[in-house]
mmCIF file of C-alpha atoms in Angstrom:
data_model
loop_
_atom_site.group_PDB
_atom_site.id
_atom_site.type_symbol
_atom_site.label_atom_id
_atom_site.label_comp_id
_atom_site.label_asym_id
_atom_site.label_seq_id
_atom_site.Cartn_x
_atom_site.Cartn_y
_atom_site.Cartn_z
ATOM 1 C CA MET A 151 -33.179 70.676 -60.745
ATOM 2 C CA ASN A 152 -31.651 69.337 -57.581
ATOM 3 C CA GLU A 153 -28.180 67.868 -57.909
ATOM 4 C CA ALA A 154 -27.381 64.595 -56.130
ATOM 5 C CA ILE A 155 -25.303 65.093 -53.021
ATOM 6 C CA THR A 156 -22.142 62.968 -53.142
ATOM 7 C CA PRO A 157 -20.816 61.875 -49.703
ATOM 8 C CA ILE A 158 -17.331 63.047 -48.955
ATOM 9 C CA LYS A 159 -14.934 60.128 -48.644
ATOM 10 C CA GLN A 160 -12.230 60.359 -46.025
ATOM 11 C CA PRO A 161 -8.714 59.273 -46.920
ATOM 12 C CA ALA A 162 -7.790 55.692 -45.953
ATOM 13 C CA ASN A 163 -4.996 56.822 -43.695
ATOM 14 C CA ALA A 164 -7.356 59.125 -41.802
ATOM 15 C CA VAL A 165 -9.780 56.239 -41.194
ATOM 16 C CA GLU A 166 -6.968 54.046 -39.939
ATOM 17 C CA THR A 167 -5.702 56.814 -37.643
ATOM 18 C CA SER A 168 -9.192 57.320 -36.226
ATOM 19 C CA ALA A 169 -9.634 53.579 -35.614
ATOM 20 C CA THR A 170 -6.225 53.404 -33.926
ATOM 21 C CA ALA A 171 -7.088 56.340 -31.679
ATOM 22 C CA THR A 172 -10.408 54.766 -30.750
ATOM 23 C CA GLY A 173 -8.752 51.459 -29.901
ATOM 24 C CA PHE A 174 -6.118 53.265 -27.839
ATOM 25 C CA ARG A 175 -8.777 55.111 -25.840
ATOM 26 C CA LYS A 176 -10.627 51.843 -25.198
ATOM 27 C CA SER A 177 -7.411 50.229 -23.979
ATOM 28 C CA LEU A 178 -6.779 53.142 -21.618
ATOM 29 C CA ARG A 179 -10.296 52.843 -20.221
ATOM 30 C CA ARG A 180 -9.825 49.104 -19.627
ATOM 31 C CA LEU A 181 -6.535 49.766 -17.877
ATOM 32 C CA TYR A 182 -8.140 52.432 -15.716
ATOM 33 C CA ARG A 183 -10.967 50.100 -14.715
ATOM 34 C CA SER A 184 -8.357 47.486 -13.731
ATOM 35 C CA LYS A 185 -6.033 49.942 -12.000
ATOM 36 C CA TRP A 186 -6.122 48.133 -8.657
ATOM 37 C CA MET A 187 -5.281 44.832 -10.293
ATOM 38 C CA MET A 188 -2.372 46.551 -12.032
ATOM 39 C CA ILE A 189 -1.129 47.959 -8.736
ATOM 40 C CA MET A 190 -1.281 44.482 -7.189
ATOM 41 C CA MET A 191 0.858 43.161 -10.068
ATOM 42 C CA ILE A 192 3.664 45.631 -9.414
ATOM 43 C CA PRO A 193 5.435 43.605 -6.650
ATOM 44 C CA GLY A 194 5.456 40.464 -8.799
ATOM 45 C CA LEU A 195 6.704 42.340 -11.851
ATOM 46 C CA LEU A 196 9.445 43.982 -9.796
ATOM 47 C CA TYR A 197 10.485 40.594 -8.444
ATOM 48 C CA TYR A 198 10.930 39.105 -11.908
ATOM 49 C CA LEU A 199 12.588 42.264 -13.187
ATOM 50 C CA LEU A 200 15.144 42.507 -10.362
ATOM 51 C CA PHE A 201 15.866 38.820 -9.778
ATOM 52 C CA HIS A 202 15.320 37.237 -13.209
ATOM 53 C CA TYR A 203 15.954 39.809 -15.950
ATOM 54 C CA VAL A 204 18.533 42.198 -14.492
ATOM 55 C CA PRO A 205 20.867 39.300 -13.502
ATOM 56 C CA MET A 206 20.850 38.177 -17.153
ATOM 57 C CA VAL A 207 23.518 40.829 -17.697
ATOM 58 C CA GLY A 208 25.826 38.284 -16.049
ATOM 59 C CA ILE A 209 25.711 36.262 -19.279
ATOM 60 C CA LEU A 210 28.487 38.585 -20.453
ATOM 61 C CA ILE A 211 30.842 36.814 -18.028
ATOM 62 C CA ALA A 212 30.700 33.741 -20.283
ATOM 63 C CA PHE A 213 32.406 35.771 -23.029
ATOM 64 C CA GLN A 214 34.989 37.468 -20.812
ATOM 65 C CA ASP A 215 38.091 36.663 -18.840
ATOM 66 C CA TYR A 216 36.210 37.742 -15.754
ATOM 67 C CA ASN A 217 38.067 39.443 -12.938
ATOM 68 C CA LEU A 218 36.370 40.158 -9.607
ATOM 69 C CA LEU A 219 38.257 43.427 -9.131
ATOM 70 C CA LYS A 220 37.527 44.739 -12.626
ATOM 71 C CA GLY A 221 33.880 43.604 -12.691
ATOM 72 C CA ILE A 222 31.708 42.865 -15.703
ATOM 73 C CA TRP A 223 32.336 46.142 -17.480
ATOM 74 C CA GLY A 224 36.099 46.125 -16.944
ATOM 75 C CA SER A 225 36.990 42.502 -17.671
ATOM 76 C CA PRO A 226 38.589 41.780 -21.061
ATOM 77 C CA TRP A 227 36.494 40.243 -23.837
ATOM 78 C CA VAL A 228 37.602 36.777 -25.027
ATOM 79 C CA GLY A 229 34.674 35.743 -27.218
ATOM 80 C CA TRP A 230 34.116 31.987 -27.515
ATOM 81 C CA ASP A 231 37.347 30.952 -25.760
ATOM 82 C CA ASN A 232 35.540 29.883 -22.562
ATOM 83 C CA PHE A 233 33.200 27.628 -24.527
ATOM 84 C CA ARG A 234 36.165 26.039 -26.327
ATOM 85 C CA THR A 235 37.790 25.416 -22.936
ATOM 86 C CA VAL A 236 34.630 23.715 -21.647
ATOM 87 C CA PHE A 237 34.110 21.512 -24.716
ATOM 88 C CA ASN A 238 37.803 20.562 -24.909
ATOM 89 C CA SER A 239 37.993 19.655 -21.236
ATOM 90 C CA PRO A 240 38.746 15.936 -20.672
ATOM 91 C CA ASP A 241 35.991 15.889 -18.024
ATOM 92 C CA PHE A 242 33.262 17.221 -20.331
ATOM 93 C CA PRO A 243 32.264 13.933 -22.080
ATOM 94 C CA LEU A 244 32.045 12.168 -18.721
ATOM 95 C CA ILE A 245 29.954 14.804 -16.936
ATOM 96 C CA LEU A 246 27.675 15.231 -19.957
ATOM 97 C CA ARG A 247 27.027 11.477 -20.173
ATOM 98 C CA ASN A 248 26.385 11.188 -16.431
ATOM 99 C CA THR A 249 24.035 14.174 -16.516
ATOM 100 C CA LEU A 250 21.976 12.822 -19.403
ATOM 101 C CA ILE A 251 21.776 9.302 -17.939
ATOM 102 C CA ILE A 252 20.663 10.489 -14.499
ATOM 103 C CA SER A 253 18.163 12.948 -16.009
ATOM 104 C CA VAL A 254 16.634 10.294 -18.268
ATOM 105 C CA TYR A 255 16.412 7.925 -15.307
ATOM 106 C CA ARG A 256 14.566 10.606 -13.360
ATOM 107 C CA ILE A 257 12.097 11.190 -16.180
ATOM 108 C CA VAL A 258 11.417 7.513 -16.859
ATOM 109 C CA PHE A 259 11.362 6.141 -13.320
ATOM 110 C CA ASN A 260 9.911 9.144 -11.473
ATOM 111 C CA MET A 261 7.060 10.330 -13.690
ATOM 112 C CA LEU A 262 5.326 6.996 -14.159
ATOM 113 C CA PRO A 263 5.142 6.205 -10.394
ATOM 114 C CA ASP A 264 3.475 9.592 -9.872
ATOM 115 C CA VAL A 265 0.755 8.644 -12.336
ATOM 116 C CA ILE A 266 0.369 5.130 -10.898
ATOM 117 C CA LEU A 267 0.070 6.423 -7.323
ATOM 118 C CA ALA A 268 -2.504 9.019 -8.402
ATOM 119 C CA LEU A 269 -4.560 6.361 -10.200
ATOM 120 C CA MET A 270 -4.430 4.067 -7.170
ATOM 121 C CA LEU A 271 -5.492 6.850 -4.800
ATOM 122 C CA ASN A 272 -8.274 7.811 -7.190
ATOM 123 C CA GLU A 273 -9.706 4.287 -6.967
ATOM 124 C CA ILE A 274 -9.744 4.257 -3.141
ATOM 125 C CA ARG A 275 -13.229 4.843 -1.785
ATOM 126 C CA SER A 276 -12.318 5.064 1.911
ATOM 127 C CA ARG A 277 -11.573 8.743 2.519
ATOM 128 C CA TRP A 278 -9.693 8.311 5.778
ATOM 129 C CA PHE A 279 -7.414 5.662 4.298
ATOM 130 C CA LYS A 280 -6.828 7.831 1.229
ATOM 131 C CA ARG A 281 -5.832 10.791 3.413
ATOM 132 C CA VAL A 282 -3.457 8.657 5.477
ATOM 133 C CA VAL A 283 -1.738 7.331 2.361
ATOM 134 C CA GLN A 284 -1.463 10.829 0.896
ATOM 135 C CA THR A 285 0.042 12.224 4.085
ATOM 136 C CA ILE A 286 2.591 9.420 4.316
ATOM 137 C CA THR A 287 3.620 9.668 0.672
ATOM 138 C CA TYR A 288 3.917 13.431 0.221
ATOM 139 C CA GLY A 289 5.361 14.145 3.668
ATOM 140 C CA PRO A 290 8.981 13.375 2.629
ATOM 141 C CA HIS A 291 8.784 16.086 -0.041
ATOM 142 C CA PHE A 292 9.165 18.732 2.660
ATOM 143 C CA LEU A 293 12.402 17.218 3.974
ATOM 144 C CA SER A 294 15.686 18.712 2.781
ATOM 145 C CA TRP A 295 18.182 16.547 0.959
ATOM 146 C CA ILE A 296 20.508 16.828 3.965
ATOM 147 C CA ILE A 297 17.922 15.067 6.124
ATOM 148 C CA VAL A 298 17.195 12.503 3.401
ATOM 149 C CA TYR A 299 20.898 11.732 3.090
ATOM 150 C CA GLY A 300 21.105 11.382 6.874
ATOM 151 C CA ILE A 301 18.356 8.763 6.735
ATOM 152 C CA VAL A 302 20.018 6.947 3.841
ATOM 153 C CA PHE A 303 23.398 7.096 5.580
ATOM 154 C CA SER A 304 21.970 5.660 8.802
ATOM 155 C CA LEU A 305 20.603 2.723 6.793
ATOM 156 C CA PHE A 306 23.416 2.028 4.320
ATOM 157 C CA ALA A 307 26.597 3.480 5.833
ATOM 158 C CA PRO A 308 29.535 1.102 5.208
ATOM 159 C CA GLY A 309 30.158 -0.952 8.303
ATOM 160 C CA SER A 310 27.709 0.836 10.606
ATOM 161 C CA GLY A 311 24.423 1.305 8.754
ATOM 162 C CA LEU A 312 21.324 -0.438 10.063
ATOM 163 C CA PHE A 313 20.685 -2.419 6.886
ATOM 164 C CA THR A 314 24.411 -2.944 6.298
ATOM 165 C CA THR A 315 24.836 -4.407 9.786
ATOM 166 C CA PHE A 316 21.824 -6.685 9.268
ATOM 167 C CA VAL A 317 23.237 -8.037 6.001
ATOM 168 C CA ARG A 318 26.636 -8.641 7.607
ATOM 169 C CA ASP A 319 25.148 -10.352 10.674
ATOM 170 C CA MET A 320 23.140 -12.645 8.431
ATOM 171 C CA GLY A 321 26.378 -13.754 6.804
ATOM 172 C CA TRP A 322 25.548 -12.304 3.383
ATOM 173 C CA GLY A 323 28.761 -10.286 3.123
ATOM 174 C CA ASP A 324 29.635 -6.610 3.326
ATOM 175 C CA LEU A 325 27.317 -4.077 1.704
ATOM 176 C CA ASN A 326 28.717 -0.725 0.536
ATOM 177 C CA LEU A 327 25.909 0.910 -1.429
ATOM 178 C CA LEU A 328 27.049 4.500 -0.836
ATOM 179 C CA THR A 329 30.537 3.873 -2.210
ATOM 180 C CA ASP A 330 29.694 1.329 -4.921
ATOM 181 C CA ALA A 331 29.554 2.812 -8.423
ATOM 182 C CA ASN A 332 27.112 0.104 -9.529
ATOM 183 C CA TYR A 333 24.499 1.150 -6.966
ATOM 184 C CA PHE A 334 24.996 4.923 -6.889
ATOM 185 C CA ARG A 335 22.532 5.839 -9.650
ATOM 186 C CA PRO A 336 19.811 3.409 -8.481
ATOM 187 C CA LEU A 337 20.229 4.845 -4.977
ATOM 188 C CA LEU A 338 19.750 8.372 -6.344
ATOM 189 C CA ILE A 339 16.591 7.396 -8.220
ATOM 190 C CA ALA A 340 15.147 5.402 -5.311
ATOM 191 C CA SER A 341 15.692 8.193 -2.776
ATOM 192 C CA ASP A 342 14.298 10.802 -5.183
ATOM 193 C CA LEU A 343 11.279 8.579 -5.826
ATOM 194 C CA TRP A 344 10.648 8.162 -2.084
ATOM 195 C CA LYS A 345 10.934 11.907 -1.526
ATOM 196 C CA ASN A 346 8.841 13.261 -4.401
ATOM 197 C CA VAL A 347 6.377 10.607 -5.591
ATOM 198 C CA GLY A 348 3.610 11.700 -3.248
ATOM 199 C CA PHE A 349 3.897 15.359 -4.110
ATOM 200 C CA GLY A 350 3.987 14.587 -7.823
ATOM 201 C CA ALA A 351 0.809 12.539 -7.492
ATOM 202 C CA ILE A 352 -1.045 15.590 -6.145
ATOM 203 C CA ILE A 353 -0.827 17.267 -9.565
ATOM 204 C CA TYR A 354 -2.419 14.271 -11.269
ATOM 205 C CA LEU A 355 -5.071 13.986 -8.549
ATOM 206 C CA ALA A 356 -6.054 17.581 -9.304
ATOM 207 C CA ALA A 357 -6.303 16.688 -12.995
ATOM 208 C CA LEU A 358 -8.401 13.615 -12.163
ATOM 209 C CA ALA A 359 -10.774 15.751 -10.109
ATOM 210 C CA SER A 360 -11.469 17.920 -13.160
ATOM 211 C CA ILE A 361 -12.722 14.984 -15.272
ATOM 212 C CA ASN A 362 -16.458 15.112 -15.889
ATOM 213 C CA GLN A 363 -18.075 12.425 -13.720
ATOM 214 C CA GLU A 364 -20.892 12.015 -16.231
ATOM 215 C CA LEU A 365 -18.408 10.243 -18.496
ATOM 216 C CA TYR A 366 -17.960 7.528 -15.875
ATOM 217 C CA GLU A 367 -21.728 7.255 -15.408
ATOM 218 C CA ALA A 368 -22.206 6.845 -19.157
ATOM 219 C CA ALA A 369 -19.447 4.220 -19.236
ATOM 220 C CA VAL A 370 -21.158 2.261 -16.457
ATOM 221 C CA VAL A 371 -24.432 2.331 -18.386
ATOM 222 C CA ASP A 372 -22.573 0.976 -21.437
ATOM 223 C CA GLY A 373 -21.206 -1.869 -19.305
ATOM 224 C CA ALA A 374 -17.572 -0.693 -19.052
ATOM 225 C CA GLY A 375 -15.609 -2.013 -16.073
ATOM 226 C CA ARG A 376 -13.050 -0.157 -13.979
ATOM 227 C CA TRP A 377 -10.161 -1.019 -16.302
ATOM 228 C CA ARG A 378 -12.075 0.147 -19.366
ATOM 229 C CA GLN A 379 -13.028 3.371 -17.620
ATOM 230 C CA MET A 380 -9.415 3.979 -16.642
ATOM 231 C CA TRP A 381 -8.119 3.315 -20.154
ATOM 232 C CA HIS A 382 -10.723 5.323 -22.089
ATOM 233 C CA ILE A 383 -11.591 8.119 -19.629
ATOM 234 C CA THR A 384 -9.044 8.523 -16.837
ATOM 235 C CA LEU A 385 -5.805 8.278 -18.800
ATOM 236 C CA PRO A 386 -6.971 10.563 -21.649
ATOM 237 C CA GLY A 387 -8.146 13.011 -18.981
ATOM 238 C CA ILE A 388 -4.652 13.417 -17.522
ATOM 239 C CA ARG A 389 -2.739 13.101 -20.789
ATOM 240 C CA SER A 390 -2.383 16.866 -21.274
ATOM 241 C CA VAL A 391 -0.996 17.297 -17.744
ATOM 242 C CA PHE A 392 1.482 14.466 -18.289
ATOM 243 C CA VAL A 393 2.656 15.984 -21.576
ATOM 244 C CA LEU A 394 3.007 19.418 -19.968
ATOM 245 C CA LEU A 395 5.136 18.085 -17.109
ATOM 246 C CA LEU A 396 7.212 16.034 -19.550
ATOM 247 C CA ILE A 397 7.959 19.126 -21.641
ATOM 248 C CA LEU A 398 8.964 21.081 -18.544
ATOM 249 C CA ARG A 399 11.261 18.271 -17.425
ATOM 250 C CA MET A 400 12.852 18.123 -20.845
ATOM 251 C CA GLY A 401 13.784 21.779 -20.401
ATOM 252 C CA SER A 402 15.814 20.919 -17.303
ATOM 253 C CA ILE A 403 17.338 17.712 -18.659
ATOM 254 C CA LEU A 404 20.874 19.006 -18.000
ATOM 255 C CA ASP A 405 20.185 19.761 -14.331
ATOM 256 C CA ALA A 406 19.990 16.194 -12.953
ATOM 257 C CA GLY A 407 19.323 17.435 -9.408
ATOM 258 C CA PHE A 408 22.412 19.241 -8.108
ATOM 259 C CA ASP A 409 21.360 19.258 -4.428
ATOM 260 C CA GLN A 410 20.895 15.521 -4.214
ATOM 261 C CA VAL A 411 23.895 14.531 -6.331
ATOM 262 C CA TYR A 412 26.285 16.912 -4.543
ATOM 263 C CA ILE A 413 25.289 15.535 -1.129
ATOM 264 C CA PHE A 414 25.448 11.869 -2.179
ATOM 265 C CA LEU A 415 28.643 12.240 -4.224
ATOM 266 C CA ASN A 416 31.946 10.847 -2.961
ATOM 267 C CA ALA A 417 35.371 10.133 -4.449
ATOM 268 C CA ARG A 418 34.595 6.480 -5.265
ATOM 269 C CA VAL A 419 31.569 7.234 -7.453
ATOM 270 C CA TYR A 420 32.841 10.237 -9.431
ATOM 271 C CA ASP A 421 32.898 8.223 -12.658
ATOM 272 C CA VAL A 422 29.137 7.620 -12.517
ATOM 273 C CA GLY A 423 27.929 10.526 -10.368
ATOM 274 C CA ASP A 424 29.844 13.642 -11.375
ATOM 275 C CA ILE A 425 27.457 15.842 -13.381
ATOM 276 C CA ILE A 426 27.640 19.245 -15.049
ATOM 277 C CA ASP A 427 26.357 21.151 -12.023
ATOM 278 C CA THR A 428 28.850 19.620 -9.578
ATOM 279 C CA TRP A 429 31.673 20.302 -12.052
ATOM 280 C CA VAL A 430 30.509 23.909 -12.431
ATOM 281 C CA PHE A 431 30.364 24.237 -8.648
ATOM 282 C CA ARG A 432 34.003 23.198 -8.383
ATOM 283 C CA GLN A 433 35.044 25.443 -11.235
ATOM 284 C CA GLY A 434 33.101 28.499 -10.129
ATOM 285 C CA LEU A 435 33.212 28.503 -6.332
ATOM 286 C CA GLU A 436 36.172 26.319 -5.425
ATOM 287 C CA GLN A 437 38.562 27.433 -8.187
ATOM 288 C CA LEU A 438 36.957 30.895 -8.721
ATOM 289 C CA ASN A 439 36.848 30.303 -12.478
ATOM 290 C CA PHE A 440 33.618 32.231 -13.006
ATOM 291 C CA SER A 441 33.927 32.568 -16.776
ATOM 292 C CA ILE A 442 34.046 28.787 -17.314
ATOM 293 C CA ALA A 443 31.083 28.301 -14.975
ATOM 294 C CA ALA A 444 29.068 31.003 -16.766
ATOM 295 C CA ALA A 445 29.856 29.533 -20.194
ATOM 296 C CA THR A 446 28.645 26.138 -19.016
ATOM 297 C CA GLY A 447 25.451 27.725 -17.701
ATOM 298 C CA VAL A 448 24.785 29.390 -21.074
ATOM 299 C CA PHE A 449 25.353 26.041 -22.804
ATOM 300 C CA LYS A 450 22.841 24.368 -20.476
ATOM 301 C CA SER A 451 20.266 27.097 -21.105
ATOM 302 C CA VAL A 452 20.555 26.785 -24.884
ATOM 303 C CA ILE A 453 20.245 22.988 -24.776
ATOM 304 C CA GLY A 454 17.253 23.278 -22.422
ATOM 305 C CA LEU A 455 15.543 25.698 -24.810
ATOM 306 C CA VAL A 456 16.146 23.350 -27.746
ATOM 307 C CA PHE A 457 14.691 20.402 -25.828
ATOM 308 C CA ILE A 458 11.617 22.393 -24.773
ATOM 309 C CA LEU A 459 10.925 23.540 -28.346
ATOM 310 C CA GLY A 460 11.471 20.041 -29.710
ATOM 311 C CA ALA A 461 9.328 18.331 -27.072
ATOM 312 C CA ASN A 462 6.554 20.891 -27.532
ATOM 313 C CA LYS A 463 6.536 20.409 -31.307
ATOM 314 C CA LEU A 464 6.601 16.629 -30.978
ATOM 315 C CA ALA A 465 3.722 16.708 -28.472
ATOM 316 C CA LYS A 466 1.584 18.649 -30.920
ATOM 317 C CA LYS A 467 2.408 16.273 -33.771
ATOM 318 C CA VAL A 468 1.323 13.185 -31.844
ATOM 319 C CA GLY A 469 -2.003 14.802 -31.011
ATOM 320 C CA GLY A 470 -1.263 16.225 -27.578
ATOM 321 C CA SER A 471 -1.341 19.818 -26.423
ATOM 322 C CA GLY A 472 1.917 21.657 -25.858
ATOM 323 C CA ILE A 473 2.775 24.644 -23.724
ATOM 324 C CA TRP A 474 1.728 27.092 -26.456
#
């Protein structure tokens, strides 16, 4: 009588080990097939490693009484004392308020014009006119803030600016926009808008180009006009891009544009124009107080991370798509 042959069962851990080994071999084969792509990635990875991750060791300066001669590894450790010095500084409430106000102004008054300009250019049917407008609007983006300030100074310099002289000759009084605290922030926003609105519109034009044109054709068949098409097709089509850019800007809400503010800043507008970055510049480079400057930088990074996480979570809750 033949006995039934019972299959030999392998232990569970042996099966798992075999599956792991098989998956590892498959991964190695995929890497080998993509070896040239991996080699091409090496320069980029080295760049981020050397210039973005290795310098993060400098965060230690924020917790030290840093001394240039002793270096990072020889400077004494002071813990949170530098952060207490920053938060207890009489200038901190002022620079924090100015930074937040200017950053919010940039977000509110600079993002919407980008969208509006992109929508207007998208409705233009004359290609040559559209190209001319694009060239004129995004050309200033490639100018440095030094050149932009030179243009602004030639127009609004107290006593000698072109527009200032015109206002005085017309008998309307003296105009001192560059040294008037009431006009400093609007001047920052207006010059930033003139410089970057065209370049910002390019991103939304790229998003508009990706919208399926059949949606517009179907809307026309249903009798929808241009405004209805814009409201129900165009704006939803660029909503994800707008949310993405908003989240990224929220991450840099404590930056407020150091280059522009530092160039435009003068003694008469410190109360409304002095921001965290200009204060850090004076502390770190002018007074050589590197520990205070590093502590402020760590504070900015933490706040930026919190704003990015919060904005990303809020975007997902309201039905948008976040960064991840």
